[in-house]
Coordinates of N, CA and C in Angstrom, one line a residue:
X1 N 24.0 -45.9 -84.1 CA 24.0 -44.6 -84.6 C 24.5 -43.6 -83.5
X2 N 25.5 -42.7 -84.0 CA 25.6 -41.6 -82.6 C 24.7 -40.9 -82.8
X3 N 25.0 -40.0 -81.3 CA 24.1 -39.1 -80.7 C 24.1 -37.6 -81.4
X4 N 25.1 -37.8 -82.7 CA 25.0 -36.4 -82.7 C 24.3 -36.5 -84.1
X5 N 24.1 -37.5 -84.8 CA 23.5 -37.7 -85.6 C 22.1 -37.4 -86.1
X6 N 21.7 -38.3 -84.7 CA 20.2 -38.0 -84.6 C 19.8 -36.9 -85.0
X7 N 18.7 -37.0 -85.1 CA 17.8 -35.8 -85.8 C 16.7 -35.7 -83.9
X8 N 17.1 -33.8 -83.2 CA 16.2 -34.1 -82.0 C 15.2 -33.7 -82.3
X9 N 13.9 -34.3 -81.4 CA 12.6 -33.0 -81.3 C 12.6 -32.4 -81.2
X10 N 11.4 -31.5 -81.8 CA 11.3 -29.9 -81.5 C 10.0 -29.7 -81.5
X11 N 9.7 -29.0 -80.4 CA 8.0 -28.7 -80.1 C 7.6 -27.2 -80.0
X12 N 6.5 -26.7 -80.1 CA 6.5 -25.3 -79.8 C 5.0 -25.3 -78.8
X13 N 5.8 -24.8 -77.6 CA 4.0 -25.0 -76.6 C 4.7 -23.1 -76.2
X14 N 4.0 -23.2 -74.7 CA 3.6 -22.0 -74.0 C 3.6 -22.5 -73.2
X15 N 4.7 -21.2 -72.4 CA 5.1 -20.9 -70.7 C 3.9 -20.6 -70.0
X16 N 3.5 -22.3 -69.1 CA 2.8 -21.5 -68.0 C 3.3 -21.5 -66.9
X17 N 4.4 -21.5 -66.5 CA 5.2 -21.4 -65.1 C 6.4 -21.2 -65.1
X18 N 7.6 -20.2 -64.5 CA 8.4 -19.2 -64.6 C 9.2 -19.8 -63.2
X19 N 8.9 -20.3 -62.1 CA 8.8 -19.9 -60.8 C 10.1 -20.6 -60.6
X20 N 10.5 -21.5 -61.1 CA 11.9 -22.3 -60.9 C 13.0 -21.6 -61.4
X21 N 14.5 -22.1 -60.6 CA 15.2 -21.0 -61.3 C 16.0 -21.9 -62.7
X22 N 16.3 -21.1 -63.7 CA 16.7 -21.9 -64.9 C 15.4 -22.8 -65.6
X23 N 15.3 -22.9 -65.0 CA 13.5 -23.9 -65.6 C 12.0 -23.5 -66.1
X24 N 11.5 -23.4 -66.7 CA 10.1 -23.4 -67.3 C 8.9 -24.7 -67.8
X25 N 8.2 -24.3 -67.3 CA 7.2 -25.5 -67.8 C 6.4 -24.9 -69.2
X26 N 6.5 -25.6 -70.1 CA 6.0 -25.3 -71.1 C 5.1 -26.4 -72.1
X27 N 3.8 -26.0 -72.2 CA 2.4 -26.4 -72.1 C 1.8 -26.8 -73.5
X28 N 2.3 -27.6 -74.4 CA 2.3 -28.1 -75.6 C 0.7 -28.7 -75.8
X29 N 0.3 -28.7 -77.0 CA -1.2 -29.0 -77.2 C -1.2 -29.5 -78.7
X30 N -1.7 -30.7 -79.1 CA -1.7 -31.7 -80.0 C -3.7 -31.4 -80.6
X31 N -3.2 -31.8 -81.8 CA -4.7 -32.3 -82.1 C -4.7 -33.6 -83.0
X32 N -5.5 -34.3 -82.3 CA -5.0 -35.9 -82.3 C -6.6 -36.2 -83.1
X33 N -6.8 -37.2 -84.0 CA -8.0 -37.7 -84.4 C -8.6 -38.7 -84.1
X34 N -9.6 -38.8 -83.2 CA -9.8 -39.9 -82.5 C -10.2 -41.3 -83.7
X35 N -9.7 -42.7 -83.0 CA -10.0 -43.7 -84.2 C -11.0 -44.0 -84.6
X36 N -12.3 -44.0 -83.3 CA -13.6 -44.4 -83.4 C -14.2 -43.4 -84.3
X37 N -14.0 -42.4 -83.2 CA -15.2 -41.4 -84.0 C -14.6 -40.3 -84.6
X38 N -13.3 -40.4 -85.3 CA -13.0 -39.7 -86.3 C -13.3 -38.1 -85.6
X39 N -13.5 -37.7 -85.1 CA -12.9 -36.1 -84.5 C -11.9 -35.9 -83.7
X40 N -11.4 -34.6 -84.0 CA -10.0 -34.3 -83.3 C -10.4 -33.9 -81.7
X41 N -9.6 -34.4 -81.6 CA -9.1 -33.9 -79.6 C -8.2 -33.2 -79.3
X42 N -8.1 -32.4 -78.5 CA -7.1 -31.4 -77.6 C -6.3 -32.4 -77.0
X43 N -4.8 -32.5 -76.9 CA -4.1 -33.1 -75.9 C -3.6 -32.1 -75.5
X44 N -3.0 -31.9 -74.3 CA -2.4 -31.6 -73.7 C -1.1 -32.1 -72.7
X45 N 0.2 -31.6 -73.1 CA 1.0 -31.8 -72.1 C 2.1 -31.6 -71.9
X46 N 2.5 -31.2 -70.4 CA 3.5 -29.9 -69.9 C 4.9 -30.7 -69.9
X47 N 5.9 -30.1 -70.2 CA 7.4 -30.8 -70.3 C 8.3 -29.6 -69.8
X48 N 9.0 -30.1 -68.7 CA 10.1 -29.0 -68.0 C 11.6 -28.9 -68.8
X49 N 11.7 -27.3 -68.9 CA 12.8 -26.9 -70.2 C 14.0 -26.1 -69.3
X50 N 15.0 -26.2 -70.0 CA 16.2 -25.6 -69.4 C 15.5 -24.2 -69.8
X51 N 16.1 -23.0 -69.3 CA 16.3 -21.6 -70.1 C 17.5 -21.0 -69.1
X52 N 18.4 -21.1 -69.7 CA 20.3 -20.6 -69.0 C 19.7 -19.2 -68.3
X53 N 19.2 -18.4 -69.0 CA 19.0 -17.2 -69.0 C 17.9 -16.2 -68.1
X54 N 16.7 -17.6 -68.2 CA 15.3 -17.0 -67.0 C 15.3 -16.3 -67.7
X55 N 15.1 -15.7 -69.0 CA 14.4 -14.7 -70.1 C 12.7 -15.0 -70.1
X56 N 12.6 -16.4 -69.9 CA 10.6 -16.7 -70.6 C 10.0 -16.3 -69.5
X57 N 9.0 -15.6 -69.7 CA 7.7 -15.3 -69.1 C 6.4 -16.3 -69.3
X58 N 5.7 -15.8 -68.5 CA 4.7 -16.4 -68.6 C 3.7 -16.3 -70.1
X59 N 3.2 -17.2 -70.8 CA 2.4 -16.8 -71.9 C 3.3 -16.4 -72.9
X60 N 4.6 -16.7 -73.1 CA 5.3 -16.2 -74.2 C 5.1 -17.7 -74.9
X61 N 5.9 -17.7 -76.8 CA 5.6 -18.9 -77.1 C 6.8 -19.2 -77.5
X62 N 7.3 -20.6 -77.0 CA 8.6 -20.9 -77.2 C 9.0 -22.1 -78.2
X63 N 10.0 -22.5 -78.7 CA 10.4 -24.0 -79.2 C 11.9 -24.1 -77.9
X64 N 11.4 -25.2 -78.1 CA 12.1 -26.5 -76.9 C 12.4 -27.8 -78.3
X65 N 13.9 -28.0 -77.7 CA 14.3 -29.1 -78.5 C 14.5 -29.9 -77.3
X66 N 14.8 -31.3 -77.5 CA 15.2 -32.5 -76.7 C 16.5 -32.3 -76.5
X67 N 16.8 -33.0 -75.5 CA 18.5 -33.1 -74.9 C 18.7 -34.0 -74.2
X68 N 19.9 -34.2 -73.9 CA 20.5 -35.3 -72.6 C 19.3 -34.8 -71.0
X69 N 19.7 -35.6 -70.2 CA 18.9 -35.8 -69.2 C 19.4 -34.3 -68.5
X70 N 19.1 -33.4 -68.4 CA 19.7 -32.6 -66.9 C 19.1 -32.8 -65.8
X71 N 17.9 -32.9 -65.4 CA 17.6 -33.3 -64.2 C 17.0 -34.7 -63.9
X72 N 15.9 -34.8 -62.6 CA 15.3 -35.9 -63.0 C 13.8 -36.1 -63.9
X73 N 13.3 -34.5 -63.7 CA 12.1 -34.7 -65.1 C 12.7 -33.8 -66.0
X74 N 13.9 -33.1 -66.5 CA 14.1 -32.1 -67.6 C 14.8 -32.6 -68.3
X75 N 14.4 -32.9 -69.5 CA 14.7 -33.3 -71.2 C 14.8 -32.5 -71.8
X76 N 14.4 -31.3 -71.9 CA 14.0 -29.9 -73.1 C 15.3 -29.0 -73.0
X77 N 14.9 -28.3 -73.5 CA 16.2 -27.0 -74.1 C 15.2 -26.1 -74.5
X78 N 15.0 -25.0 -73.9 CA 14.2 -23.6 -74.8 C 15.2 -23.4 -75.8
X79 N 15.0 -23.5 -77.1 CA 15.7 -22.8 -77.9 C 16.0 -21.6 -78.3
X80 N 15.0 -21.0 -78.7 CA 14.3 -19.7 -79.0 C 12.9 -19.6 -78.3
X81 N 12.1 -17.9 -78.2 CA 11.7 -17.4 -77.6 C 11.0 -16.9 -79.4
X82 N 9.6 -17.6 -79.5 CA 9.0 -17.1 -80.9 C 8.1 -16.1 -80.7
X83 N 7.4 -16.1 -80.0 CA 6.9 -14.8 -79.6 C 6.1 -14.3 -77.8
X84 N 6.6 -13.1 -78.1 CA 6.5 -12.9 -76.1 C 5.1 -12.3 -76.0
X85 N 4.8 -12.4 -74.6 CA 3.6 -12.4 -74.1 C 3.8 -10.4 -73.9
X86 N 3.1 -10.0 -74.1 CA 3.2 -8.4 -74.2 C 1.8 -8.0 -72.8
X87 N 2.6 -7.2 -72.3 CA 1.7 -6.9 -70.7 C 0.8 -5.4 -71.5
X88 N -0.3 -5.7 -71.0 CA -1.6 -5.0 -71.8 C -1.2 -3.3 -71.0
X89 N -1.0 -2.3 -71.1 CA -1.0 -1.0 -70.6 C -2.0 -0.7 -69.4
X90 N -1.2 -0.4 -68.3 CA -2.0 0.1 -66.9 C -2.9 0.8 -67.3
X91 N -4.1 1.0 -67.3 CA -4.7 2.5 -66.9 C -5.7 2.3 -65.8
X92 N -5.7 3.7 -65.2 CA -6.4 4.1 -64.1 C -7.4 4.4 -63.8
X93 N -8.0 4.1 -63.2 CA -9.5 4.5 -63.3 C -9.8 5.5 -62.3
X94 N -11.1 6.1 -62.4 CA -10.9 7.4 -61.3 C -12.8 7.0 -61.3
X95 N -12.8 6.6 -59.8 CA -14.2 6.0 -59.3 C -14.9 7.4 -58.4
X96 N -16.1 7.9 -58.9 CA -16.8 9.0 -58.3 C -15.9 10.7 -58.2
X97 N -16.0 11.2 -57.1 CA -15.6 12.4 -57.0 C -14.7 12.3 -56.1
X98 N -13.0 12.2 -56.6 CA -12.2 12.6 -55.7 C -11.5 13.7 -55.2
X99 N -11.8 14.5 -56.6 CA -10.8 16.1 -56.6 C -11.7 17.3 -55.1
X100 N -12.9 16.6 -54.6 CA -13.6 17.5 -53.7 C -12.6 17.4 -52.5
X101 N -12.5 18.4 -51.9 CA -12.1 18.6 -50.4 C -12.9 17.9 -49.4
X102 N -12.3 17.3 -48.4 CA -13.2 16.2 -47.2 C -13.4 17.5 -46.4
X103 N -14.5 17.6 -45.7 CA -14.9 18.5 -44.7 C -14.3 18.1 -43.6
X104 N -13.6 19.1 -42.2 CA -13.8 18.5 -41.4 C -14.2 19.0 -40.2

């Protein structure tokens, strides 16, 4: 069968690491049902993704498709960017009495 045929994966996890350049680790999570005892489990597990662009942040949620080999652990492709991590508004706080004049 060719390659273009195939039908690739596609997963949707979350960026927990930014720090490489072109690359992201993105932190996929399963819920799997155990055989014995019949309840679900958390899996976890991280897979390093191309992003051409260095657009993903940390905490944004992404889909990653499969691809040819680029490196020697990166398989993935960020595709799209489904939803971004939004940075919560500074505010300031103002601790005791500042506006007094220091004696000196």
């Amino acid at each position: 069968m060719e390659a273009s045929l195939q039908k690739k994966k596609r997963m949707i996890g979350t960026v927990v690491s930014n720090k490489m350049q072109k690359t992201v680790v993105v932190e996929v999570e399963k819920l799997l049902k155990h055989p014995k005892y019949k309840k679900y489990v958390r899996k976890k597990k991280r897979y390093k993704a191309h992003d051409e662009r260095n657009e993903c942040q940390i905490g944004d949620r992404v889909l990653i498709v499969e691809s040819r080999p680029l490196s020697k652990e990166k398989r993935w492709i960020v595709k799209e960017i489904i939803e971004r991590k939004t940075k919560p508004p500074v505010v300031e706080e103002v601790i005791g009495d500042d506006t007094s004049e220091i004696e000196t």
